[in-house]
XYZ file of N, CA and C in Angstrom:
297
model
N 164.481 91.031 98.042
C 163.846 90.476 96.837
C 163.110 91.593 96.115
N 163.105 91.589 94.778
C 162.392 92.633 94.026
C 160.896 92.557 94.285
N 160.231 93.683 94.116
C 158.791 93.727 94.358
C 158.035 93.327 93.109
N 156.905 92.690 93.317
C 156.012 92.397 92.192
C 155.073 93.589 92.054
N 154.197 93.530 91.095
C 153.272 94.646 90.881
C 152.360 94.863 92.076
N 152.102 93.820 92.838
C 151.208 93.940 93.988
C 151.867 94.635 95.159
N 153.166 94.907 95.079
C 153.837 95.617 96.157
C 154.537 94.702 97.149
N 154.254 93.403 97.126
C 154.910 92.481 98.062
C 156.196 91.930 97.474
N 156.989 91.284 98.276
C 158.224 90.699 97.765
C 157.928 89.538 96.820
N 158.809 89.368 95.839
C 158.670 88.247 94.903
C 159.148 87.003 95.632
N 158.362 85.942 95.636
C 158.779 84.739 96.356
C 160.030 84.126 95.720
N 160.836 83.466 96.567
C 162.022 82.760 96.077
C 161.597 81.629 95.164
N 162.504 81.263 94.272
C 162.280 80.027 93.516
C 162.435 78.901 94.523
N 161.934 77.715 94.212
C 162.091 76.603 95.161
C 163.558 76.358 95.528
N 164.471 76.468 94.560
C 165.893 76.228 94.842
C 166.444 77.307 95.773
N 166.061 78.573 95.532
C 166.524 79.665 96.393
C 165.966 79.513 97.811
N 164.719 79.136 97.891
C 164.090 78.930 99.200
C 164.773 77.814 99.975
N 165.080 76.718 99.277
C 165.758 75.584 99.924
C 167.158 75.992 100.385
N 167.878 76.727 99.530
C 169.231 77.175 99.885
C 169.178 78.096 101.103
N 168.203 78.996 101.124
C 168.058 79.914 102.259
C 167.723 79.127 103.535
N 166.846 78.160 103.440
C 166.461 77.353 104.605
C 167.663 76.572 105.136
N 168.456 75.991 104.218
C 169.637 75.233 104.651
C 170.655 76.148 105.325
N 170.811 77.343 104.776
C 171.747 78.308 105.356
C 171.305 78.690 106.769
N 170.006 78.931 106.923
C 169.472 79.266 108.250
C 169.638 78.094 109.207
N 169.405 76.870 108.695
C 169.575 75.678 109.535
C 171.016 75.559 110.018
N 171.964 75.764 109.087
C 173.383 75.656 109.464
C 173.747 76.728 110.490
N 173.282 77.934 110.259
C 173.554 79.016 111.209
C 172.944 78.726 112.561
N 171.732 78.220 112.547
C 171.061 77.868 113.799
C 171.761 76.725 114.507
N 172.241 75.734 113.724
C 172.956 74.600 114.305
C 174.242 75.059 114.969
N 175.001 75.905 114.276
C 176.264 76.394 114.828
C 176.005 77.187 116.104
N 174.987 78.027 116.065
C 174.633 78.823 117.234
C 174.191 77.910 118.378
N 173.410 76.902 118.050
C 172.922 75.959 119.045
C 174.085 75.179 119.663
N 175.045 74.761 118.818
C 176.203 74.024 119.334
C 177.054 74.914 120.230
N 177.210 76.173 119.857
C 177.988 77.102 120.682
C 177.311 77.293 122.037
N 175.998 77.448 122.020
C 175.261 77.604 123.280
C 175.354 76.339 124.122
N 175.235 75.182 123.466
C 175.326 73.898 124.169
C 176.706 73.768 124.824
N 177.745 74.161 124.098
C 179.107 74.095 124.621
C 179.268 75.008 125.834
N 178.724 76.221 125.741
C 178.795 77.158 126.868
C 178.040 76.606 128.075
N 176.895 75.999 127.818
C 176.096 75.429 128.900
C 176.853 74.289 129.582
N 177.470 73.414 128.777
C 178.228 72.301 129.349
C 179.414 72.813 130.167
N 180.088 73.855 129.678
C 181.198 74.448 130.430
C 180.702 75.008 131.760
N 179.577 75.695 131.721
C 179.014 76.274 132.945
C 178.617 75.170 133.929
N 178.008 74.096 133.419
C 177.622 72.981 134.286
C 178.857 72.343 134.917
N 179.927 72.183 134.127
C 181.163 71.596 134.635
C 181.738 72.469 135.755
N 181.746 73.785 135.536
C 182.274 74.696 136.560
C 181.439 74.621 137.840
N 180.132 74.542 137.692
C 179.253 74.442 138.866
C 179.545 73.150 139.626
N 179.701 72.039 138.900
C 179.998 70.761 139.557
C 181.347 70.816 140.275
N 182.340 71.436 139.649
C 183.653 71.580 140.289
C 183.544 72.426 141.552
N 182.763 73.506 141.482
C 182.595 74.374 142.649
C 181.851 73.642 143.762
N 180.836 72.862 143.404
C 180.093 72.102 144.411
C 181.005 71.082 145.081
N 181.858 70.418 144.289
C 182.795 69.440 144.850
C 183.776 70.124 145.799
N 184.262 71.293 145.431
C 185.191 72.042 146.288
C 184.496 72.470 147.580
N 183.252 72.900 147.485
C 182.491 73.295 148.680
C 182.322 72.095 149.605
N 181.980 70.935 149.038
C 181.813 69.730 149.856
C 183.129 69.349 150.534
N 184.247 69.473 149.790
C 185.556 69.147 150.352
C 185.869 70.086 151.520
N 185.600 71.375 151.334
C 185.871 72.347 152.395
C 184.956 72.129 153.599
N 183.697 71.753 153.341
C 182.778 71.483 154.452
C 183.250 70.271 155.253
N 183.741 69.242 154.545
C 184.246 68.051 155.232
C 185.462 68.404 156.087
N 186.350 69.241 155.557
C 187.518 69.676 156.336
C 187.085 70.473 157.562
N 186.119 71.355 157.379
C 185.625 72.157 158.494
C 185.026 71.263 159.578
N 184.212 70.278 159.165
C 183.614 69.360 160.137
C 184.694 68.582 160.878
N 185.723 68.163 160.152
C 186.822 67.426 160.775
C 187.544 68.304 161.801
N 187.783 69.558 161.434
C 188.433 70.480 162.372
C 187.563 70.728 163.600
N 186.252 70.815 163.402
C 185.347 71.068 164.522
C 185.282 69.865 165.464
N 185.469 68.646 164.924
C 185.428 67.438 165.758
C 186.749 67.214 166.494
N 187.833 67.775 165.973
C 189.156 67.553 166.563
C 189.199 68.129 167.972
N 189.838 67.386 168.893
C 189.932 67.913 170.260
C 190.794 69.171 170.274
N 190.370 70.102 171.073
C 191.117 71.361 171.167
C 192.089 71.256 172.342
N 193.331 71.571 172.052
C 194.305 71.637 173.136
C 195.235 72.798 172.840
N 195.748 73.396 173.872
C 196.628 74.539 173.646
C 197.895 74.112 172.899
N 198.376 75.001 172.067
C 199.595 74.727 171.324
C 200.771 74.945 172.266
N 201.580 73.924 172.377
C 202.765 74.031 173.223
C 203.950 74.294 172.301
N 204.429 75.530 172.320
C 205.507 75.939 171.421
C 206.773 75.139 171.705
N 207.056 74.912 172.969
C 208.270 74.161 173.323
C 208.220 72.750 172.728
N 207.044 72.103 172.802
C 206.892 70.760 172.211
C 207.150 70.792 170.711
N 206.632 71.808 170.055
C 206.812 71.913 168.601
C 208.280 72.108 168.238
N 208.964 72.960 168.995
C 210.390 73.198 168.727
C 211.169 71.901 168.927
N 210.865 71.197 170.021
C 211.558 69.938 170.308
C 211.296 68.913 169.206
N 210.053 68.825 168.739
C 209.718 67.879 167.671
C 210.459 68.235 166.385
N 210.560 69.523 166.087
C 211.275 69.956 164.880
C 212.755 69.627 164.995
N 213.321 69.826 166.197
C 214.736 69.500 166.396
C 214.961 67.997 166.274
N 214.040 67.201 166.852
C 214.149 65.744 166.744
C 214.094 65.313 165.284
N 213.186 65.918 164.522
C 213.055 65.572 163.102
C 214.324 65.944 162.347
N 214.890 67.110 162.658
C 216.122 67.541 161.988
C 217.270 66.608 162.345
N 217.341 66.210 163.625
C 218.388 65.286 164.063
C 218.233 63.947 163.358
N 217.007 63.455 163.290
C 216.751 62.177 162.624
C 217.143 62.256 161.153
N 216.759 63.350 160.499
C 217.075 63.525 159.079
C 218.583 63.558 158.869
N 219.287 64.272 159.743
C 220.751 64.345 159.634
C 221.372 62.971 159.867
N 220.859 62.234 160.857
C 221.381 60.896 161.143
C 221.123 59.953 159.973
N 219.927 60.047 159.382
C 219.595 59.196 158.234
C 220.506 59.510 157.055
N 220.807 60.783 156.843
C 221.701 61.176 155.746
C 223.102 60.629 155.989
N 223.569 60.662 157.248
C 224.897 60.133 157.570
C 224.952 58.631 157.329
N 223.887 57.922 157.696
C 223.827 56.475 157.461
C 223.850 56.189 155.962
N 223.087 56.959 155.183
C 223.070 56.779 153.725
C 224.451 57.007 153.131
N 225.143 58.056 153.607
C 226.486 58.354 153.095
C 227.448 57.221 153.430
N 227.349 56.711 154.657
C 228.235 55.622 155.075
C 227.970 54.366 154.255
N 226.700 54.111 153.968
C 226.340 52.928 153.181
C 226.826 53.060 151.744
N 226.838 54.267 151.231
C 227.256 54.493 149.844
C 228.775 54.438 149.698
N 229.512 54.671 150.779
C 230.987 54.718 150.706
C 231.600 53.335 150.578
């Protein structure tokens, strides 16, 4: 703003002052909304992380409560073979039914 004889800035006209105030309000509102949006995103991420932590803690507790027994590799192989045999038999039955 141009200086008056006293050396200070010349005050805005009422219309200029109002326009400047509205412009500042709009800028502040946009900035405030952007910050609010960032805050909500951060809160959402924190809630998602807390939910994931709780899920993992529940899984860990479940694993800790499970009875421990040695893994029998032969049993696992036999179970896999039984499952494969069953699957093959089921497929043969389906094919026969479709024919």
